[in-house]
Amino acid sequence: MSYPENVLAKDEQVVLHRHPHWKRLIGPVLVLIVATAAASFVAAYVNSLGWERTAKTVVSLVILAIWLVLIGWLTLWPFFTWWTTHFVITDRRVMFRHGLLTRTGIDIPLARINSVEFRHGLLDRMLRTGTLIIESASQDPLDFYDIPRVEQVHALLYHEVFDTLGSEESPS
């Protein structure tokens, strides 16, 4: 999914657009599998009992309702939150937008960035993800978690910042 062009200024170009790393979806997928298996097992057990058809139908509907609530809350909601979280680098700024019903965002002009760091532990290194830390002139450092290929994003952002500043120290 590309980032909406209507939030960009005239002649502004997207350099990088990322959603958080897919590792954020491991828990919701496991919940989906376990909840579906449990609901299927309980529904099969209820159907094997010698109850009246109406009782079986009511219990099956209750199982379905519980399954739908669990899946909606613990699987679909995290997925849509992941899908609507955007980390975008343009040739002018860094943008971060997140939220499904209530959207929040922050824009950091490249010219205001003082330093760019990244951090990732052993698991993050294996999954090629990490935390990007951006320190701007006017704020405390901002941490952006679960950025895929954080080292490449760090290098790209570093180059963009120096290109924007037109510094003689530019690595390019």
Short mmCIF file of N, CA and C in Angstrom, two decimals:
data_model
loop_
_atom_site.label_atom_id
_atom_site.label_comp_id
_atom_site.label_asym_id
_atom_site.label_seq_id
_atom_site.Cartn_x
_atom_site.Cartn_y
_atom_site.Cartn_z
N MET A 1 0.85 -1.17 0.00
CA MET A 1 0.00 0.00 0.00
C MET A 1 0.89 1.24 0.00
N SER A 2 0.79 2.06 -1.00
CA SER A 2 1.60 3.27 -1.06
C SER A 2 1.01 4.33 -0.15
N TYR A 3 1.84 5.29 0.21
CA TYR A 3 1.39 6.33 1.11
C TYR A 3 0.56 7.34 0.32
N PRO A 4 -0.53 7.84 0.92
CA PRO A 4 -1.40 8.77 0.19
C PRO A 4 -0.65 10.02 -0.26
N GLU A 5 -0.79 10.33 -1.51
CA GLU A 5 -0.10 11.48 -2.09
C GLU A 5 -0.65 12.81 -1.59
N ASN A 6 -1.88 12.83 -1.09
CA ASN A 6 -2.48 14.10 -0.70
C ASN A 6 -1.86 14.71 0.56
N VAL A 7 -1.02 13.97 1.29
CA VAL A 7 -0.37 14.54 2.46
C VAL A 7 1.01 15.12 2.12
N LEU A 8 1.43 14.95 0.88
CA LEU A 8 2.74 15.44 0.47
C LEU A 8 2.63 16.86 -0.07
N ALA A 9 3.69 17.63 0.15
CA ALA A 9 3.75 18.98 -0.40
C ALA A 9 4.03 18.88 -1.90
N LYS A 10 3.85 19.99 -2.58
CA LYS A 10 4.11 20.01 -4.02
C LYS A 10 5.58 19.67 -4.28
N ASP A 11 5.83 18.80 -5.22
CA ASP A 11 7.16 18.35 -5.62
C ASP A 11 7.89 17.54 -4.54
N GLU A 12 7.18 17.12 -3.49
CA GLU A 12 7.80 16.28 -2.46
C GLU A 12 7.74 14.83 -2.93
N GLN A 13 8.83 14.10 -2.77
CA GLN A 13 8.92 12.73 -3.24
C GLN A 13 9.11 11.78 -2.06
N VAL A 14 8.40 10.66 -2.08
CA VAL A 14 8.58 9.63 -1.06
C VAL A 14 9.84 8.86 -1.39
N VAL A 15 10.74 8.79 -0.42
CA VAL A 15 11.99 8.04 -0.57
C VAL A 15 11.83 6.63 -0.01
N LEU A 16 11.07 6.52 1.09
CA LEU A 16 10.89 5.23 1.74
C LEU A 16 9.54 5.22 2.45
N HIS A 17 8.83 4.12 2.33
CA HIS A 17 7.56 3.95 3.05
C HIS A 17 7.55 2.55 3.64
N ARG A 18 7.37 2.47 4.95
CA ARG A 18 7.35 1.17 5.62
C ARG A 18 6.23 1.09 6.63
N HIS A 19 5.71 -0.11 6.78
CA HIS A 19 4.85 -0.45 7.91
C HIS A 19 5.78 -1.05 8.96
N PRO A 20 5.31 -1.20 10.20
CA PRO A 20 6.15 -1.89 11.18
C PRO A 20 6.47 -3.31 10.70
N HIS A 21 7.48 -3.89 11.30
CA HIS A 21 7.91 -5.24 10.93
C HIS A 21 6.78 -6.24 11.19
N TRP A 22 6.75 -7.30 10.40
CA TRP A 22 5.71 -8.32 10.51
C TRP A 22 5.75 -9.05 11.84
N LYS A 23 6.83 -8.90 12.61
CA LYS A 23 6.89 -9.61 13.90
C LYS A 23 5.77 -9.15 14.84
N ARG A 24 5.25 -7.96 14.61
CA ARG A 24 4.12 -7.48 15.42
C ARG A 24 2.86 -8.32 15.20
N LEU A 25 2.82 -9.08 14.12
CA LEU A 25 1.64 -9.87 13.80
C LEU A 25 1.75 -11.33 14.25
N ILE A 26 2.88 -11.71 14.83
CA ILE A 26 3.05 -13.10 15.27
C ILE A 26 2.04 -13.46 16.36
N GLY A 27 1.91 -12.61 17.37
CA GLY A 27 0.95 -12.87 18.45
C GLY A 27 -0.48 -12.97 17.94
N PRO A 28 -0.94 -11.98 17.15
CA PRO A 28 -2.31 -12.09 16.62
C PRO A 28 -2.55 -13.34 15.77
N VAL A 29 -1.57 -13.77 15.00
CA VAL A 29 -1.73 -14.98 14.19
C VAL A 29 -1.82 -16.21 15.10
N LEU A 30 -1.00 -16.25 16.14
CA LEU A 30 -1.08 -17.36 17.09
C LEU A 30 -2.43 -17.39 17.80
N VAL A 31 -2.94 -16.22 18.18
CA VAL A 31 -4.28 -16.14 18.79
C VAL A 31 -5.32 -16.67 17.82
N LEU A 32 -5.23 -16.30 16.55
CA LEU A 32 -6.17 -16.78 15.53
C LEU A 32 -6.15 -18.30 15.45
N ILE A 33 -4.97 -18.88 15.40
CA ILE A 33 -4.85 -20.34 15.28
C ILE A 33 -5.37 -21.04 16.52
N VAL A 34 -4.95 -20.58 17.71
CA VAL A 34 -5.36 -21.24 18.96
C VAL A 34 -6.86 -21.06 19.20
N ALA A 35 -7.38 -19.85 18.98
CA ALA A 35 -8.81 -19.61 19.20
C ALA A 35 -9.66 -20.43 18.24
N THR A 36 -9.22 -20.52 16.99
CA THR A 36 -9.98 -21.31 16.01
C THR A 36 -9.95 -22.80 16.35
N ALA A 37 -8.79 -23.28 16.76
CA ALA A 37 -8.68 -24.69 17.15
C ALA A 37 -9.54 -24.98 18.38
N ALA A 38 -9.48 -24.09 19.36
CA ALA A 38 -10.27 -24.30 20.58
C ALA A 38 -11.77 -24.24 20.28
N ALA A 39 -12.19 -23.27 19.49
CA ALA A 39 -13.61 -23.15 19.15
C ALA A 39 -14.08 -24.37 18.36
N SER A 40 -13.26 -24.83 17.44
CA SER A 40 -13.61 -26.02 16.65
C SER A 40 -13.73 -27.26 17.54
N PHE A 41 -12.78 -27.41 18.46
CA PHE A 41 -12.81 -28.56 19.37
C PHE A 41 -14.06 -28.54 20.24
N VAL A 42 -14.36 -27.37 20.85
CA VAL A 42 -15.53 -27.27 21.73
C VAL A 42 -16.82 -27.46 20.92
N ALA A 43 -16.89 -26.89 19.72
CA ALA A 43 -18.08 -27.06 18.89
C ALA A 43 -18.28 -28.52 18.50
N ALA A 44 -17.20 -29.20 18.17
CA ALA A 44 -17.30 -30.62 17.81
C ALA A 44 -17.74 -31.45 19.03
N TYR A 45 -17.22 -31.10 20.19
CA TYR A 45 -17.61 -31.81 21.41
C TYR A 45 -19.10 -31.61 21.71
N VAL A 46 -19.56 -30.36 21.60
CA VAL A 46 -20.98 -30.06 21.85
C VAL A 46 -21.86 -30.82 20.86
N ASN A 47 -21.46 -30.90 19.62
CA ASN A 47 -22.26 -31.61 18.61
C ASN A 47 -22.28 -33.12 18.85
N SER A 48 -21.28 -33.63 19.56
CA SER A 48 -21.25 -35.07 19.83
C SER A 48 -22.12 -35.45 21.04
N LEU A 49 -22.56 -34.45 21.80
CA LEU A 49 -23.39 -34.74 22.97
C LEU A 49 -24.82 -35.05 22.53
N GLY A 50 -25.55 -35.67 23.40
CA GLY A 50 -26.93 -36.07 23.09
C GLY A 50 -27.95 -34.99 23.42
N TRP A 51 -27.59 -33.74 23.30
CA TRP A 51 -28.50 -32.65 23.62
C TRP A 51 -29.50 -32.45 22.49
N GLU A 52 -30.54 -31.67 22.84
CA GLU A 52 -31.52 -31.30 21.82
C GLU A 52 -30.86 -30.40 20.78
N ARG A 53 -31.44 -30.39 19.61
CA ARG A 53 -30.88 -29.58 18.51
C ARG A 53 -30.86 -28.08 18.86
N THR A 54 -31.88 -27.59 19.53
CA THR A 54 -31.95 -26.18 19.91
C THR A 54 -30.82 -25.82 20.88
N ALA A 55 -30.57 -26.67 21.86
CA ALA A 55 -29.50 -26.43 22.83
C ALA A 55 -28.13 -26.41 22.14
N LYS A 56 -27.94 -27.36 21.24
CA LYS A 56 -26.68 -27.39 20.49
C LYS A 56 -26.50 -26.11 19.67
N THR A 57 -27.58 -25.65 19.05
CA THR A 57 -27.52 -24.43 18.23
C THR A 57 -27.18 -23.22 19.08
N VAL A 58 -27.81 -23.11 20.25
CA VAL A 58 -27.54 -21.97 21.14
C VAL A 58 -26.08 -21.99 21.61
N VAL A 59 -25.61 -23.13 22.05
CA VAL A 59 -24.22 -23.24 22.51
C VAL A 59 -23.26 -22.96 21.35
N SER A 60 -23.56 -23.45 20.17
CA SER A 60 -22.71 -23.18 19.01
C SER A 60 -22.67 -21.69 18.68
N LEU A 61 -23.81 -21.00 18.79
CA LEU A 61 -23.85 -19.56 18.56
C LEU A 61 -23.04 -18.80 19.61
N VAL A 62 -23.09 -19.27 20.85
CA VAL A 62 -22.29 -18.65 21.92
C VAL A 62 -20.80 -18.84 21.63
N ILE A 63 -20.43 -20.03 21.21
CA ILE A 63 -19.03 -20.30 20.85
C ILE A 63 -18.60 -19.40 19.70
N LEU A 64 -19.45 -19.27 18.69
CA LEU A 64 -19.15 -18.41 17.55
C LEU A 64 -19.00 -16.95 17.99
N ALA A 65 -19.89 -16.49 18.87
CA ALA A 65 -19.83 -15.10 19.34
C ALA A 65 -18.52 -14.85 20.11
N ILE A 66 -18.16 -15.77 20.98
CA ILE A 66 -16.90 -15.62 21.73
C ILE A 66 -15.72 -15.63 20.77
N TRP A 67 -15.74 -16.52 19.80
CA TRP A 67 -14.66 -16.59 18.82
C TRP A 67 -14.56 -15.28 18.03
N LEU A 68 -15.70 -14.74 17.59
CA LEU A 68 -15.69 -13.48 16.83
C LEU A 68 -15.14 -12.32 17.66
N VAL A 69 -15.52 -12.25 18.93
CA VAL A 69 -15.01 -11.18 19.80
C VAL A 69 -13.49 -11.32 19.97
N LEU A 70 -13.04 -12.53 20.25
CA LEU A 70 -11.60 -12.76 20.42
C LEU A 70 -10.82 -12.43 19.15
N ILE A 71 -11.31 -12.89 18.03
CA ILE A 71 -10.62 -12.66 16.76
C ILE A 71 -10.64 -11.17 16.41
N GLY A 72 -11.77 -10.53 16.60
CA GLY A 72 -11.86 -9.10 16.30
C GLY A 72 -10.94 -8.27 17.17
N TRP A 73 -10.89 -8.59 18.46
CA TRP A 73 -10.13 -7.80 19.41
C TRP A 73 -8.64 -8.13 19.39
N LEU A 74 -8.30 -9.42 19.31
CA LEU A 74 -6.91 -9.84 19.44
C LEU A 74 -6.21 -10.16 18.12
N THR A 75 -6.95 -10.20 17.02
CA THR A 75 -6.33 -10.48 15.73
C THR A 75 -6.59 -9.37 14.71
N LEU A 76 -7.84 -9.06 14.45
CA LEU A 76 -8.14 -8.06 13.43
C LEU A 76 -7.70 -6.66 13.83
N TRP A 77 -7.98 -6.28 15.09
CA TRP A 77 -7.59 -4.94 15.55
C TRP A 77 -6.08 -4.73 15.44
N PRO A 78 -5.23 -5.65 15.95
CA PRO A 78 -3.78 -5.46 15.77
C PRO A 78 -3.35 -5.43 14.30
N PHE A 79 -4.02 -6.24 13.46
CA PHE A 79 -3.66 -6.23 12.04
C PHE A 79 -3.98 -4.87 11.41
N PHE A 80 -5.17 -4.36 11.65
CA PHE A 80 -5.53 -3.05 11.07
C PHE A 80 -4.68 -1.93 11.66
N THR A 81 -4.31 -2.04 12.92
CA THR A 81 -3.40 -1.05 13.52
C THR A 81 -2.05 -1.11 12.82
N TRP A 82 -1.55 -2.32 12.58
CA TRP A 82 -0.29 -2.47 11.85
C TRP A 82 -0.41 -1.88 10.44
N TRP A 83 -1.50 -2.19 9.77
CA TRP A 83 -1.71 -1.75 8.39
C TRP A 83 -1.81 -0.23 8.28
N THR A 84 -2.34 0.42 9.30
CA THR A 84 -2.52 1.87 9.25
C THR A 84 -1.37 2.63 9.92
N THR A 85 -0.28 1.94 10.25
CA THR A 85 0.90 2.60 10.80
C THR A 85 1.90 2.77 9.66
N HIS A 86 2.33 4.00 9.46
CA HIS A 86 3.22 4.32 8.34
C HIS A 86 4.45 5.06 8.85
N PHE A 87 5.61 4.60 8.43
CA PHE A 87 6.85 5.32 8.64
C PHE A 87 7.33 5.72 7.25
N VAL A 88 7.39 7.03 7.00
CA VAL A 88 7.67 7.53 5.65
C VAL A 88 8.82 8.52 5.71
N ILE A 89 9.76 8.35 4.81
CA ILE A 89 10.83 9.33 4.62
C ILE A 89 10.63 9.93 3.24
N THR A 90 10.56 11.25 3.19
CA THR A 90 10.49 11.94 1.91
C THR A 90 11.79 12.71 1.73
N ASP A 91 11.88 13.43 0.63
CA ASP A 91 13.09 14.23 0.41
C ASP A 91 13.08 15.50 1.26
N ARG A 92 12.04 15.70 2.09
CA ARG A 92 11.95 16.89 2.94
C ARG A 92 11.74 16.61 4.42
N ARG A 93 11.16 15.44 4.74
CA ARG A 93 10.80 15.20 6.14
C ARG A 93 10.66 13.71 6.43
N VAL A 94 10.57 13.42 7.72
CA VAL A 94 10.24 12.09 8.21
C VAL A 94 8.83 12.19 8.76
N MET A 95 7.96 11.29 8.33
CA MET A 95 6.57 11.28 8.81
C MET A 95 6.28 9.94 9.47
N PHE A 96 5.54 10.02 10.56
CA PHE A 96 5.07 8.81 11.24
C PHE A 96 3.60 9.00 11.53
N ARG A 97 2.77 8.10 11.04
CA ARG A 97 1.33 8.16 11.24
C ARG A 97 0.87 6.81 11.75
N HIS A 98 -0.02 6.84 12.74
CA HIS A 98 -0.57 5.58 13.22
C HIS A 98 -1.95 5.81 13.81
N GLY A 99 -2.70 4.73 13.87
CA GLY A 99 -4.03 4.78 14.45
C GLY A 99 -5.07 4.34 13.44
N LEU A 100 -6.10 3.71 13.98
CA LEU A 100 -7.17 3.22 13.13
C LEU A 100 -8.37 4.17 13.18
N LEU A 101 -8.90 4.37 14.35
CA LEU A 101 -10.03 5.28 14.48
C LEU A 101 -9.56 6.70 14.78
N THR A 102 -8.59 6.81 15.65
CA THR A 102 -7.99 8.10 15.99
C THR A 102 -6.59 8.11 15.42
N ARG A 103 -6.33 8.98 14.47
CA ARG A 103 -5.01 9.03 13.83
C ARG A 103 -4.12 10.02 14.57
N THR A 104 -2.87 9.66 14.72
CA THR A 104 -1.87 10.55 15.28
C THR A 104 -0.67 10.52 14.35
N GLY A 105 0.07 11.60 14.38
CA GLY A 105 1.24 11.65 13.52
C GLY A 105 2.22 12.71 13.96
N ILE A 106 3.41 12.56 13.44
CA ILE A 106 4.45 13.54 13.69
C ILE A 106 5.25 13.69 12.40
N ASP A 107 5.65 14.92 12.12
CA ASP A 107 6.52 15.22 10.98
C ASP A 107 7.78 15.87 11.53
N ILE A 108 8.91 15.42 11.04
CA ILE A 108 10.19 16.00 11.43
C ILE A 108 10.88 16.46 10.16
N PRO A 109 11.05 17.77 9.98
CA PRO A 109 11.79 18.24 8.80
C PRO A 109 13.23 17.71 8.83
N LEU A 110 13.73 17.29 7.69
CA LEU A 110 15.09 16.74 7.65
C LEU A 110 16.13 17.75 8.14
N ALA A 111 15.89 19.02 7.89
CA ALA A 111 16.85 20.05 8.29
C ALA A 111 16.93 20.20 9.81
N ARG A 112 15.91 19.69 10.54
CA ARG A 112 15.89 19.81 12.01
C ARG A 112 16.47 18.58 12.71
N ILE A 113 16.85 17.57 11.96
CA ILE A 113 17.37 16.34 12.57
C ILE A 113 18.83 16.55 12.95
N ASN A 114 19.12 16.27 14.24
CA ASN A 114 20.49 16.38 14.74
C ASN A 114 21.25 15.06 14.66
N SER A 115 20.58 13.98 15.03
CA SER A 115 21.24 12.69 14.99
C SER A 115 20.24 11.58 14.71
N VAL A 116 20.77 10.51 14.16
CA VAL A 116 19.97 9.33 13.83
C VAL A 116 20.72 8.12 14.37
N GLU A 117 20.04 7.34 15.17
CA GLU A 117 20.64 6.13 15.74
C GLU A 117 19.70 4.95 15.48
N PHE A 118 20.24 3.75 15.65
CA PHE A 118 19.38 2.57 15.63
C PHE A 118 19.84 1.64 16.72
N ARG A 119 18.90 0.79 17.14
CA ARG A 119 19.18 -0.18 18.20
C ARG A 119 18.42 -1.45 17.86
N HIS A 120 19.10 -2.57 17.99
CA HIS A 120 18.41 -3.84 17.84
C HIS A 120 19.17 -4.93 18.58
N GLY A 121 18.40 -5.79 19.25
CA GLY A 121 18.96 -6.91 19.98
C GLY A 121 19.15 -8.10 19.07
N LEU A 122 19.48 -9.22 19.67
CA LEU A 122 19.77 -10.43 18.90
C LEU A 122 18.58 -10.89 18.06
N LEU A 123 17.39 -10.96 18.67
CA LEU A 123 16.20 -11.38 17.92
C LEU A 123 15.90 -10.39 16.80
N ASP A 124 15.99 -9.10 17.12
CA ASP A 124 15.75 -8.09 16.09
C ASP A 124 16.76 -8.21 14.95
N ARG A 125 17.99 -8.51 15.27
CA ARG A 125 19.01 -8.67 14.21
C ARG A 125 18.68 -9.87 13.33
N MET A 126 18.21 -10.95 13.93
CA MET A 126 17.85 -12.12 13.13
C MET A 126 16.66 -11.83 12.24
N LEU A 127 15.72 -11.02 12.72
CA LEU A 127 14.53 -10.68 11.94
C LEU A 127 14.73 -9.44 11.07
N ARG A 128 15.91 -8.84 11.16
CA ARG A 128 16.26 -7.64 10.38
C ARG A 128 15.29 -6.49 10.65
N THR A 129 15.15 -6.18 11.93
CA THR A 129 14.31 -5.08 12.37
C THR A 129 14.99 -4.39 13.53
N GLY A 130 14.39 -3.31 14.02
CA GLY A 130 14.96 -2.63 15.17
C GLY A 130 14.26 -1.32 15.45
N THR A 131 14.85 -0.55 16.34
CA THR A 131 14.33 0.74 16.75
C THR A 131 15.18 1.83 16.14
N LEU A 132 14.53 2.79 15.52
CA LEU A 132 15.22 3.95 14.95
C LEU A 132 14.99 5.11 15.91
N ILE A 133 16.07 5.78 16.29
CA ILE A 133 16.00 6.89 17.23
C ILE A 133 16.42 8.15 16.49
N ILE A 134 15.52 9.12 16.45
CA ILE A 134 15.78 10.38 15.75
C ILE A 134 15.74 11.50 16.78
N GLU A 135 16.82 12.26 16.82
CA GLU A 135 16.88 13.41 17.70
C GLU A 135 16.81 14.66 16.84
N SER A 136 15.79 15.47 17.12
CA SER A 136 15.64 16.70 16.35
C SER A 136 16.00 17.88 17.24
N ALA A 137 16.09 19.05 16.63
CA ALA A 137 16.56 20.24 17.33
C ALA A 137 15.62 20.67 18.45
N SER A 138 14.35 20.38 18.34
CA SER A 138 13.39 20.95 19.28
C SER A 138 12.79 19.95 20.27
N GLN A 139 13.15 18.67 20.20
CA GLN A 139 12.48 17.68 21.03
C GLN A 139 13.46 16.69 21.62
N ASP A 140 12.92 15.90 22.56
CA ASP A 140 13.66 14.74 23.04
C ASP A 140 13.73 13.74 21.90
N PRO A 141 14.67 12.81 21.97
CA PRO A 141 14.74 11.80 20.90
C PRO A 141 13.44 11.03 20.76
N LEU A 142 13.07 10.72 19.53
CA LEU A 142 11.88 9.94 19.24
C LEU A 142 12.29 8.53 18.84
N ASP A 143 11.65 7.55 19.45
CA ASP A 143 11.93 6.15 19.15
C ASP A 143 10.83 5.60 18.25
N PHE A 144 11.22 5.01 17.14
CA PHE A 144 10.29 4.37 16.22
C PHE A 144 10.62 2.88 16.24
N TYR A 145 9.71 2.09 16.80
CA TYR A 145 9.95 0.67 17.05
C TYR A 145 9.58 -0.18 15.84
N ASP A 146 10.26 -1.31 15.74
CA ASP A 146 9.97 -2.34 14.73
C ASP A 146 10.04 -1.82 13.30
N ILE A 147 11.07 -1.05 13.02
CA ILE A 147 11.30 -0.57 11.65
C ILE A 147 12.02 -1.68 10.89
N PRO A 148 11.43 -2.20 9.81
CA PRO A 148 12.10 -3.24 9.03
C PRO A 148 13.40 -2.73 8.41
N ARG A 149 14.42 -3.57 8.42
CA ARG A 149 15.73 -3.24 7.85
C ARG A 149 16.23 -1.90 8.39
N VAL A 150 16.26 -1.82 9.71
CA VAL A 150 16.55 -0.56 10.39
C VAL A 150 17.92 0.01 10.02
N GLU A 151 18.91 -0.84 9.77
CA GLU A 151 20.24 -0.33 9.41
C GLU A 151 20.20 0.38 8.06
N GLN A 152 19.48 -0.18 7.10
CA GLN A 152 19.37 0.47 5.80
C GLN A 152 18.58 1.78 5.91
N VAL A 153 17.53 1.78 6.71
CA VAL A 153 16.74 2.99 6.91
C VAL A 153 17.61 4.06 7.58
N HIS A 154 18.41 3.65 8.56
CA HIS A 154 19.32 4.57 9.24
C HIS A 154 20.29 5.21 8.24
N ALA A 155 20.90 4.39 7.40
CA ALA A 155 21.85 4.92 6.40
C ALA A 155 21.14 5.82 5.40
N LEU A 156 19.98 5.42 4.95
CA LEU A 156 19.22 6.23 3.99
C LEU A 156 18.86 7.58 4.60
N LEU A 157 18.37 7.56 5.82
CA LEU A 157 17.98 8.81 6.48
C LEU A 157 19.20 9.70 6.71
N TYR A 158 20.31 9.10 7.09
CA TYR A 158 21.55 9.85 7.27
C TYR A 158 21.94 10.56 5.97
N HIS A 159 21.88 9.84 4.87
CA HIS A 159 22.20 10.44 3.56
C HIS A 159 21.21 11.54 3.20
N GLU A 160 19.93 11.30 3.43
CA GLU A 160 18.92 12.32 3.12
C GLU A 160 19.14 13.59 3.94
N VAL A 161 19.48 13.44 5.21
CA VAL A 161 19.71 14.61 6.06
C VAL A 161 20.89 15.41 5.53
N PHE A 162 21.98 14.75 5.20
CA PHE A 162 23.15 15.48 4.69
C PHE A 162 22.88 16.08 3.31
N ASP A 163 22.12 15.38 2.47
CA ASP A 163 21.78 15.94 1.16
C ASP A 163 20.91 17.17 1.31
N THR A 164 20.00 17.15 2.29
CA THR A 164 19.13 18.30 2.53
C THR A 164 19.93 19.49 3.03
N LEU A 165 20.88 19.22 3.92
CA LEU A 165 21.67 20.30 4.47
C LEU A 165 22.69 20.82 3.47
N GLY A 166 23.00 20.02 2.45
CA GLY A 166 24.01 20.42 1.47
C GLY A 166 25.38 20.51 2.10
N SER A 167 25.61 19.69 3.11
CA SER A 167 26.85 19.76 3.87
C SER A 167 28.04 19.26 3.04
N GLU A 168 29.19 19.83 3.34
CA GLU A 168 30.42 19.36 2.70
C GLU A 168 30.81 17.99 3.28
N GLU A 169 30.24 17.66 4.44
CA GLU A 169 30.51 16.36 5.05
C GLU A 169 29.64 15.26 4.48
N SER A 170 28.82 15.59 3.52
CA SER A 170 27.91 14.62 2.95
C SER A 170 28.66 13.39 2.45
N PRO A 171 28.22 12.20 2.85
CA PRO A 171 28.93 10.99 2.48
C PRO A 171 28.74 10.59 1.02
N SER A 172 27.87 11.25 0.27
CA SER A 172 27.63 10.83 -1.10
C SER A 172 28.54 11.46 -2.07
#
